[in-house]
Amino acid sequence: MHTVTIEAPAKINLTLDVIGKRSDGYHELETVMHQVNLYDRIILEARPAGIELATNSSQIPLDQENLVYKAALVILKKYQPGAGVKIYIEKNIPVGAGLAGGSTDAAAVLAGINYLYDCRLSRQQLLEMAAAIGSDVAFCLSGQYYQPRPGVLLGQGVTAVARGRGELLESLPARFIPYILIVKPDFELSTAQVYSELDLESVEQFPDTKSFLQVWNKGDIINISVYMANVLESVSIRKKPEIGIIKSRLMETGALNALMSGSGPSVFAIFSDEEAACRAYRVFKKDYREVYLTSSYSRSEAVASKRNPINYGD
Ligand code: C5P
């Protein structure tokens, strides 16, 4: 097989708590991440040498700055020295949005090169490489799972509590959230800057992660919205008040709850019924270019393809 196509889904943070600052400059996290049905498509083509990037987007770099490039370099250098790859990124996930668009592409490239060159790396080896590339990459990689037919990799749609820098994962039972509306305002936020401006003393609402997990484990999708909270929200809203306005407007349209994802600026809302979700979509579409009515990421093909798990070598 000389090419492989991989779906790389975005994530939202259903909760995000910062426990403290670490000596390495990162923050100790406890966050529930959930993959949604908004995905980039990555196509890899085996090449005798070099790493070449192409995309349909004008917003992402095509050099070493791109996490995808870093991921390809790390895995090829270590496990397939001398070989190259051409990477096409079909960008559908908004960039600089708090939805892990760059991280999920990097994770897809790790899983894809492992498959393309039959490296047979264990999931643990891939997860370690992922964590070294970026804090969200390990979570994204943990969703890369199924090979429904030769040359195609699909995820299984994961939800996990991420701790540490974000790389220590505890997977949670699969739950399907049917109506998720994501609104991405027309600006980007720097994750590093948002974290650097976080003052834990002044945070008003910390998530109750324990209660969230109890409700999640019971499968009570309506009530998870009660426990959604993100400590980075106040920092990002201070920098960009429009995030707070989007959140209030989403609540006015009948959302069960609305929350900023990651360090922002995307805000997502959960709805209990299709009609309210579609109405809200139409309202926001008048004012924003990047509005997505989606759901949890889940692939029915994944069930059939359990017979063909990716050969991870473990
Ligand atoms: O790991 P990643 O490159 O995605 O992180 C981007 C930036 O976000 C880091 O350089 C750091 O400033 C901040 N960060 C943090 N604590 C984390 C994750 C990210 O301070 N757990």
mmCIF file of C-alpha atoms and ligand atoms in Angstrom:
data_model
loop_
_atom_site.group_PDB
_atom_site.id
_atom_site.type_symbol
_atom_site.label_atom_id
_atom_site.label_comp_id
_atom_site.label_asym_id
_atom_site.label_seq_id
_atom_site.Cartn_x
_atom_site.Cartn_y
_atom_site.Cartn_z
ATOM 1 C CA MET A 1 0.000 0.000 0.000
ATOM 2 C CA HIS A 2 1.622 3.286 -1.116
ATOM 3 C CA THR A 3 -1.011 5.721 0.077
ATOM 4 C CA VAL A 4 -3.214 5.984 3.127
ATOM 5 C CA THR A 5 -6.124 8.300 3.956
ATOM 6 C CA ILE A 6 -6.784 9.125 7.598
ATOM 7 C CA GLU A 7 -9.593 11.004 9.301
ATOM 8 C CA ALA A 8 -8.327 13.390 11.968
ATOM 9 C CA PRO A 9 -11.169 14.630 14.198
ATOM 10 C CA ALA A 10 -11.259 17.810 16.306
ATOM 11 C CA LYS A 11 -11.800 17.751 20.066
ATOM 12 C CA ILE A 12 -13.713 19.844 22.536
ATOM 13 C CA ASN A 13 -12.919 20.167 26.239
ATOM 14 C CA LEU A 14 -16.040 19.322 28.226
ATOM 15 C CA THR A 15 -14.179 20.348 31.405
ATOM 16 C CA LEU A 16 -10.777 21.979 31.843
ATOM 17 C CA ASP A 17 -9.184 22.426 35.246
ATOM 18 C CA VAL A 18 -5.673 23.656 35.998
ATOM 19 C CA ILE A 19 -4.290 22.158 39.198
ATOM 20 C CA GLY A 20 -1.121 24.260 39.320
ATOM 21 C CA LYS A 21 2.015 25.428 37.549
ATOM 22 C CA ARG A 22 4.840 22.925 37.054
ATOM 23 C CA SER A 23 8.570 23.452 37.316
ATOM 24 C CA ASP A 24 8.924 22.817 33.535
ATOM 25 C CA GLY A 25 6.711 25.845 32.785
ATOM 26 C CA TYR A 26 3.674 23.783 31.772
ATOM 27 C CA HIS A 27 0.467 23.590 33.770
ATOM 28 C CA GLU A 28 -0.831 20.496 35.514
ATOM 29 C CA LEU A 29 -4.219 19.725 33.978
ATOM 30 C CA GLU A 30 -7.342 17.716 34.542
ATOM 31 C CA THR A 31 -9.500 17.953 31.446
ATOM 32 C CA VAL A 32 -12.176 15.848 29.769
ATOM 33 C CA MET A 33 -11.601 15.789 26.012
ATOM 34 C CA HIS A 34 -14.142 14.507 23.498
ATOM 35 C CA GLN A 35 -13.747 13.980 19.750
ATOM 36 C CA VAL A 36 -16.354 15.580 17.491
ATOM 37 C CA ASN A 37 -17.481 14.850 13.962
ATOM 38 C CA LEU A 38 -15.545 17.704 12.384
ATOM 39 C CA TYR A 39 -12.406 16.311 10.840
ATOM 40 C CA ASP A 40 -9.465 17.005 8.598
ATOM 41 C CA ARG A 41 -8.536 14.400 6.039
ATOM 42 C CA ILE A 42 -4.859 13.494 5.757
ATOM 43 C CA ILE A 43 -3.528 11.673 2.704
ATOM 44 C CA LEU A 44 -0.041 10.191 2.920
ATOM 45 C CA GLU A 45 1.935 8.969 -0.041
ATOM 46 C CA ALA A 46 5.159 7.012 0.320
ATOM 47 C CA ARG A 47 8.148 8.795 -1.211
ATOM 48 C CA PRO A 48 11.755 7.653 -1.547
ATOM 49 C CA ALA A 49 13.015 10.730 0.369
ATOM 50 C CA GLY A 50 12.028 14.073 1.907
ATOM 51 C CA ILE A 51 8.883 15.452 3.555
ATOM 52 C CA GLU A 52 6.542 17.454 1.336
ATOM 53 C CA LEU A 53 3.389 19.202 2.576
ATOM 54 C CA ALA A 54 0.370 20.378 0.570
ATOM 55 C CA THR A 55 -3.016 21.686 1.690
ATOM 56 C CA ASN A 56 -6.274 23.327 0.627
ATOM 57 C CA SER A 57 -5.882 25.948 3.413
ATOM 58 C CA SER A 58 -4.209 29.356 3.220
ATOM 59 C CA GLN A 59 -3.892 29.473 7.015
ATOM 60 C CA ILE A 60 -1.355 26.777 7.851
ATOM 61 C CA PRO A 61 2.423 26.741 7.353
ATOM 62 C CA LEU A 62 3.902 24.142 5.000
ATOM 63 C CA ASP A 63 7.330 23.920 6.642
ATOM 64 C CA GLN A 64 8.918 22.747 9.921
ATOM 65 C CA GLU A 65 6.530 25.073 11.811
ATOM 66 C CA ASN A 66 3.662 22.673 11.101
ATOM 67 C CA LEU A 67 3.228 19.965 13.776
ATOM 68 C CA VAL A 68 2.579 17.502 10.966
ATOM 69 C CA TYR A 69 6.083 18.084 9.631
ATOM 70 C CA LYS A 70 7.546 17.538 13.114
ATOM 71 C CA ALA A 71 5.577 14.311 13.530
ATOM 72 C CA ALA A 72 6.741 12.944 10.153
ATOM 73 C CA LEU A 73 10.337 13.902 10.864
ATOM 74 C CA VAL A 74 10.400 12.245 14.298
ATOM 75 C CA ILE A 75 8.878 8.919 13.219
ATOM 76 C CA LEU A 76 10.720 8.601 9.894
ATOM 77 C CA LYS A 77 14.111 9.508 11.342
ATOM 78 C CA LYS A 78 13.785 6.950 14.091
ATOM 79 C CA TYR A 79 11.984 4.070 12.418
ATOM 80 C CA GLN A 80 12.264 4.467 8.632
ATOM 81 C CA PRO A 81 15.489 6.380 8.020
ATOM 82 C CA GLY A 82 15.971 7.303 4.384
ATOM 83 C CA ALA A 83 12.254 7.102 3.530
ATOM 84 C CA GLY A 84 10.082 10.127 2.767
ATOM 85 C CA VAL A 85 6.433 11.073 2.620
ATOM 86 C CA LYS A 86 4.099 13.470 0.854
ATOM 87 C CA ILE A 87 1.390 14.790 3.175
ATOM 88 C CA TYR A 88 -1.814 16.368 1.901
ATOM 89 C CA ILE A 89 -3.897 18.126 4.571
ATOM 90 C CA GLU A 90 -7.549 18.696 3.700
ATOM 91 C CA LYS A 91 -8.251 21.348 6.344
ATOM 92 C CA ASN A 92 -11.791 21.486 7.667
ATOM 93 C CA ILE A 93 -11.125 22.212 11.349
ATOM 94 C CA PRO A 94 -10.719 25.932 12.114
ATOM 95 C CA VAL A 95 -7.114 26.973 12.776
ATOM 96 C CA GLY A 96 -5.957 28.428 16.137
ATOM 97 C CA ALA A 97 -9.354 27.639 17.556
ATOM 98 C CA GLY A 98 -8.884 25.504 20.697
ATOM 99 C CA LEU A 99 -10.097 22.422 18.794
ATOM 100 C CA ALA A 100 -6.709 20.629 18.467
ATOM 101 C CA GLY A 101 -6.677 20.947 14.673
ATOM 102 C CA GLY A 102 -2.868 20.886 14.449
ATOM 103 C CA SER A 103 -2.502 18.165 17.095
ATOM 104 C CA THR A 104 -4.987 15.808 15.448
ATOM 105 C CA ASP A 105 -3.231 16.155 12.077
ATOM 106 C CA ALA A 106 0.111 15.322 13.745
ATOM 107 C CA ALA A 107 -1.446 12.277 15.453
ATOM 108 C CA ALA A 108 -2.897 11.120 12.129
ATOM 109 C CA VAL A 109 0.536 11.380 10.522
ATOM 110 C CA LEU A 110 2.117 9.239 13.266
ATOM 111 C CA ALA A 111 -0.561 6.548 12.940
ATOM 112 C CA GLY A 112 -0.487 6.842 9.136
ATOM 113 C CA ILE A 113 3.276 6.498 8.711
ATOM 114 C CA ASN A 114 3.257 3.551 11.116
ATOM 115 C CA TYR A 115 0.710 1.941 8.774
ATOM 116 C CA LEU A 116 2.239 3.075 5.460
ATOM 117 C CA TYR A 117 5.680 1.686 6.255
ATOM 118 C CA ASP A 118 4.426 -1.156 8.430
ATOM 119 C CA CYS A 119 6.671 0.046 11.283
ATOM 120 C CA ARG A 120 4.677 -2.038 13.788
ATOM 121 C CA LEU A 121 5.219 0.411 16.617
ATOM 122 C CA SER A 122 3.283 -0.315 19.775
ATOM 123 C CA ARG A 123 0.567 2.124 20.830
ATOM 124 C CA GLN A 124 2.807 3.017 23.781
ATOM 125 C CA GLN A 125 5.699 3.943 21.475
ATOM 126 C CA LEU A 126 3.382 6.081 19.351
ATOM 127 C CA LEU A 127 1.818 7.728 22.409
ATOM 128 C CA GLU A 128 5.269 8.658 23.733
ATOM 129 C CA MET A 129 6.248 10.231 20.402
ATOM 130 C CA ALA A 130 2.904 12.025 20.323
ATOM 131 C CA ALA A 131 3.347 13.507 23.798
ATOM 132 C CA ALA A 132 6.760 14.886 22.820
ATOM 133 C CA ILE A 133 5.216 16.708 19.831
ATOM 134 C CA GLY A 134 2.461 18.544 21.752
ATOM 135 C CA SER A 135 0.252 18.316 24.819
ATOM 136 C CA ASP A 136 -2.934 17.300 22.940
ATOM 137 C CA VAL A 137 -1.342 14.952 20.403
ATOM 138 C CA ALA A 138 -1.443 11.846 22.622
ATOM 139 C CA PHE A 139 -5.194 12.224 23.172
ATOM 140 C CA CYS A 140 -5.756 12.632 19.425
ATOM 141 C CA LEU A 141 -3.610 9.580 18.716
ATOM 142 C CA SER A 142 -5.568 7.483 21.210
ATOM 143 C CA GLY A 143 -8.554 7.805 18.868
ATOM 144 C CA GLN A 144 -6.723 6.477 15.805
ATOM 145 C CA TYR A 145 -7.883 2.924 15.711
ATOM 146 C CA TYR A 146 -9.528 1.178 12.801
ATOM 147 C CA GLN A 147 -8.656 0.087 9.300
ATOM 148 C CA PRO A 148 -12.027 -0.521 7.612
ATOM 149 C CA ARG A 149 -10.382 -1.336 4.293
ATOM 150 C CA PRO A 150 -6.840 -1.234 2.942
ATOM 151 C CA GLY A 151 -5.459 2.293 2.727
ATOM 152 C CA VAL A 152 -8.006 3.934 5.054
ATOM 153 C CA LEU A 153 -7.705 4.603 8.797
ATOM 154 C CA LEU A 154 -10.654 5.736 10.899
ATOM 155 C CA GLY A 155 -10.881 6.690 14.532
ATOM 156 C CA GLN A 156 -13.183 5.159 17.082
ATOM 157 C CA GLY A 157 -14.218 8.490 18.638
ATOM 158 C CA VAL A 158 -12.695 8.750 22.075
ATOM 159 C CA THR A 159 -13.401 10.595 25.293
ATOM 160 C CA ALA A 160 -10.741 10.700 27.986
ATOM 161 C CA VAL A 161 -9.649 12.518 31.101
ATOM 162 C CA ALA A 162 -6.220 13.951 30.383
ATOM 163 C CA ARG A 163 -3.917 14.794 33.253
ATOM 164 C CA GLY A 164 -0.287 15.884 33.595
ATOM 165 C CA ARG A 165 0.530 18.155 30.654
ATOM 166 C CA GLY A 166 -2.384 16.497 28.875
ATOM 167 C CA GLU A 167 -0.575 13.291 27.948
ATOM 168 C CA LEU A 168 -1.689 11.033 30.836
ATOM 169 C CA LEU A 169 -4.925 9.551 29.565
ATOM 170 C CA GLU A 170 -7.727 7.691 31.271
ATOM 171 C CA SER A 171 -10.273 6.664 28.680
ATOM 172 C CA LEU A 172 -13.964 7.042 29.443
ATOM 173 C CA PRO A 173 -16.926 5.033 28.173
ATOM 174 C CA ALA A 174 -18.213 6.068 24.752
ATOM 175 C CA ARG A 175 -21.211 8.416 24.827
ATOM 176 C CA PHE A 176 -22.886 10.039 21.861
ATOM 177 C CA ILE A 177 -23.778 13.744 22.043
ATOM 178 C CA PRO A 178 -26.106 14.321 19.079
ATOM 179 C CA TYR A 179 -26.207 18.143 18.803
ATOM 180 C CA ILE A 180 -23.068 20.200 19.298
ATOM 181 C CA LEU A 181 -22.821 23.683 17.809
ATOM 182 C CA ILE A 182 -19.343 25.201 17.481
ATOM 183 C CA VAL A 183 -18.823 28.908 16.824
ATOM 184 C CA LYS A 184 -15.320 30.139 15.974
ATOM 185 C CA PRO A 185 -14.985 33.928 15.974
ATOM 186 C CA ASP A 186 -12.784 35.542 13.353
ATOM 187 C CA PHE A 187 -9.596 35.761 15.428
ATOM 188 C CA GLU A 188 -7.079 33.345 16.928
ATOM 189 C CA LEU A 189 -5.664 33.079 20.456
ATOM 190 C CA SER A 190 -2.197 31.909 21.468
ATOM 191 C CA THR A 191 -2.439 28.950 23.866
ATOM 192 C CA ALA A 192 0.880 29.904 25.490
ATOM 193 C CA GLN A 193 -0.316 33.454 26.109
ATOM 194 C CA VAL A 194 -3.650 32.391 27.603
ATOM 195 C CA TYR A 195 -1.898 30.002 30.021
ATOM 196 C CA SER A 196 0.669 32.656 30.951
ATOM 197 C CA GLU A 197 -2.101 35.081 31.949
ATOM 198 C CA LEU A 198 -3.959 32.555 34.102
ATOM 199 C CA ASP A 199 -4.153 33.557 37.772
ATOM 200 C CA LEU A 200 -5.658 30.639 39.666
ATOM 201 C CA GLU A 201 -6.426 32.902 42.673
ATOM 202 C CA SER A 202 -8.891 34.898 40.628
ATOM 203 C CA VAL A 203 -10.733 31.991 38.954
ATOM 204 C CA GLU A 204 -14.398 32.099 39.987
ATOM 205 C CA GLN A 205 -15.615 28.732 38.700
ATOM 206 C CA PHE A 206 -13.558 25.547 38.810
ATOM 207 C CA PRO A 207 -15.065 22.427 37.218
ATOM 208 C CA ASP A 208 -16.420 19.709 39.470
ATOM 209 C CA THR A 209 -14.713 16.961 37.472
ATOM 210 C CA LYS A 210 -15.734 14.223 39.907
ATOM 211 C CA SER A 211 -19.444 14.989 39.485
ATOM 212 C CA PHE A 212 -18.979 15.352 35.725
ATOM 213 C CA LEU A 213 -17.464 11.865 35.553
ATOM 214 C CA GLN A 214 -20.241 10.338 37.655
ATOM 215 C CA VAL A 215 -22.862 11.753 35.308
ATOM 216 C CA TRP A 216 -20.840 10.760 32.208
ATOM 217 C CA ASN A 217 -20.371 7.213 33.446
ATOM 218 C CA LYS A 218 -24.131 6.932 34.009
ATOM 219 C CA GLY A 219 -24.659 8.002 30.394
ATOM 220 C CA ASP A 220 -26.688 11.036 31.411
ATOM 221 C CA ILE A 221 -25.840 13.286 28.442
ATOM 222 C CA ILE A 222 -28.349 16.016 29.374
ATOM 223 C CA ASN A 223 -26.895 16.529 32.829
ATOM 224 C CA ILE A 224 -23.242 16.591 31.798
ATOM 225 C CA SER A 225 -23.944 20.149 30.688
ATOM 226 C CA VAL A 226 -24.459 21.157 34.335
ATOM 227 C CA TYR A 227 -20.836 20.291 35.116
ATOM 228 C CA MET A 228 -19.135 21.782 32.068
ATOM 229 C CA ALA A 229 -16.572 24.439 33.104
ATOM 230 C CA ASN A 230 -13.197 25.716 31.866
ATOM 231 C CA VAL A 231 -10.804 27.761 34.037
ATOM 232 C CA LEU A 232 -9.144 29.330 30.980
ATOM 233 C CA GLU A 233 -12.427 30.897 29.910
ATOM 234 C CA SER A 234 -12.128 33.986 32.129
ATOM 235 C CA VAL A 235 -8.605 34.709 30.800
ATOM 236 C CA SER A 236 -9.692 34.455 27.163
ATOM 237 C CA ILE A 237 -12.885 36.451 27.747
ATOM 238 C CA ARG A 238 -10.820 39.220 29.396
ATOM 239 C CA LYS A 239 -8.614 39.322 26.285
ATOM 240 C CA LYS A 240 -11.507 38.992 23.845
ATOM 241 C CA PRO A 241 -14.943 39.874 25.318
ATOM 242 C CA GLU A 242 -16.617 38.628 22.127
ATOM 243 C CA ILE A 243 -16.111 35.069 23.454
ATOM 244 C CA GLY A 244 -18.365 35.912 26.432
ATOM 245 C CA ILE A 245 -20.937 37.463 24.121
ATOM 246 C CA ILE A 246 -21.059 34.308 21.943
ATOM 247 C CA LYS A 247 -21.501 32.205 25.063
ATOM 248 C CA SER A 248 -24.430 34.335 26.326
ATOM 249 C CA ARG A 249 -26.047 34.363 22.893
ATOM 250 C CA LEU A 250 -25.767 30.569 22.651
ATOM 251 C CA MET A 251 -27.527 30.273 26.005
ATOM 252 C CA GLU A 252 -30.277 32.602 24.770
ATOM 253 C CA THR A 253 -30.886 30.315 21.779
ATOM 254 C CA GLY A 254 -31.815 27.484 24.144
ATOM 255 C CA ALA A 255 -28.546 25.596 24.577
ATOM 256 C CA LEU A 256 -28.300 23.310 27.598
ATOM 257 C CA ASN A 257 -24.926 24.943 28.226
ATOM 258 C CA ALA A 258 -22.138 26.647 26.299
ATOM 259 C CA LEU A 259 -18.411 26.637 26.998
ATOM 260 C CA MET A 260 -15.162 27.794 25.478
ATOM 261 C CA SER A 261 -13.030 24.893 24.194
ATOM 262 C CA GLY A 262 -9.375 24.652 25.314
ATOM 263 C CA SER A 263 -7.757 28.080 25.373
ATOM 264 C CA GLY A 264 -10.313 29.327 22.846
ATOM 265 C CA PRO A 265 -11.543 31.188 21.039
ATOM 266 C CA SER A 266 -14.105 28.575 19.847
ATOM 267 C CA VAL A 267 -17.250 28.252 21.934
ATOM 268 C CA PHE A 268 -19.406 25.133 21.732
ATOM 269 C CA ALA A 269 -22.946 24.525 22.928
ATOM 270 C CA ILE A 270 -24.857 21.349 23.636
ATOM 271 C CA PHE A 271 -28.517 21.123 22.627
ATOM 272 C CA SER A 272 -31.146 18.582 23.586
ATOM 273 C CA ASP A 273 -33.086 18.787 20.321
ATOM 274 C CA GLU A 274 -32.396 19.172 16.636
ATOM 275 C CA GLU A 275 -34.801 22.024 16.062
ATOM 276 C CA ALA A 276 -33.191 24.327 18.635
ATOM 277 C CA ALA A 277 -29.715 23.398 17.394
ATOM 278 C CA CYS A 278 -30.636 24.176 13.749
ATOM 279 C CA ARG A 279 -32.244 27.470 14.778
ATOM 280 C CA ALA A 280 -29.099 28.483 16.656
ATOM 281 C CA TYR A 281 -26.951 27.467 13.670
ATOM 282 C CA ARG A 282 -28.953 29.788 11.397
ATOM 283 C CA VAL A 283 -28.734 32.675 13.883
ATOM 284 C CA PHE A 284 -24.944 32.417 14.242
ATOM 285 C CA LYS A 285 -24.328 31.790 10.556
ATOM 286 C CA LYS A 286 -25.577 35.321 9.870
ATOM 287 C CA ASP A 287 -22.724 36.788 11.916
ATOM 288 C CA TYR A 288 -19.913 34.226 11.736
ATOM 289 C CA ARG A 289 -18.149 32.469 8.891
ATOM 290 C CA GLU A 290 -17.043 29.440 10.894
ATOM 291 C CA VAL A 291 -20.106 27.806 12.487
ATOM 292 C CA TYR A 292 -20.469 24.018 12.660
ATOM 293 C CA LEU A 293 -23.443 21.926 13.676
ATOM 294 C CA THR A 294 -21.940 18.598 14.573
ATOM 295 C CA SER A 295 -22.097 15.677 17.023
ATOM 296 C CA SER A 296 -19.707 13.263 18.673
ATOM 297 C CA TYR A 297 -17.252 11.567 16.289
ATOM 298 C CA SER A 298 -18.356 8.000 15.774
ATOM 299 C CA ARG A 299 -17.847 5.658 12.883
ATOM 300 C CA SER A 300 -20.319 2.851 12.305
ATOM 301 C CA GLU A 301 -17.742 1.244 10.037
ATOM 302 C CA ALA A 302 -15.592 0.967 13.138
ATOM 303 C CA VAL A 303 -17.753 -1.871 14.444
ATOM 304 C CA ALA A 304 -17.280 -3.985 11.335
ATOM 305 C CA SER A 305 -13.609 -3.150 11.180
ATOM 306 C CA LYS A 306 -12.855 -4.431 14.660
ATOM 307 C CA ARG A 307 -11.654 -7.460 12.740
ATOM 308 C CA ASN A 308 -9.001 -5.235 11.172
ATOM 309 C CA PRO A 309 -7.357 -3.204 13.922
ATOM 310 C CA ILE A 310 -4.301 -1.280 12.791
ATOM 311 C CA ASN A 311 -1.210 -3.355 13.243
ATOM 312 C CA TYR A 312 0.430 -1.510 16.098
ATOM 313 C CA GLY A 313 2.879 -4.284 16.854
ATOM 314 C CA ASP A 314 1.584 -4.861 20.406
HETATM 315 O O1 C5P B 1 2.152 21.444 24.221
HETATM 316 P P1 C5P B 1 1.650 22.531 23.343
HETATM 317 O O2 C5P B 1 2.681 22.984 22.350
HETATM 318 O O3 C5P B 1 0.349 22.251 22.725
HETATM 319 O O4 C5P B 1 1.386 23.775 24.323
HETATM 320 C C1 C5P B 1 1.352 25.098 23.861
HETATM 321 C C2 C5P B 1 1.627 26.019 25.042
HETATM 322 O O5 C5P B 1 0.539 25.988 25.973
HETATM 323 C C3 C5P B 1 2.853 25.637 25.861
HETATM 324 O O6 C5P B 1 4.008 26.203 25.332
HETATM 325 C C4 C5P B 1 2.524 26.191 27.231
HETATM 326 O O7 C5P B 1 2.825 27.568 27.282
HETATM 327 C C5 C5P B 1 1.008 26.049 27.310
HETATM 328 N N1 C5P B 1 0.609 24.834 28.043
HETATM 329 C C6 C5P B 1 0.736 24.801 29.418
HETATM 330 N N2 C5P B 1 0.375 23.665 30.104
HETATM 331 C C7 C5P B 1 -0.136 22.601 29.448
HETATM 332 C C8 C5P B 1 -0.297 22.621 28.034
HETATM 333 C C9 C5P B 1 0.081 23.767 27.360
HETATM 334 O O8 C5P B 1 1.195 25.758 30.033
HETATM 335 N N3 C5P B 1 -0.494 21.525 30.142
#
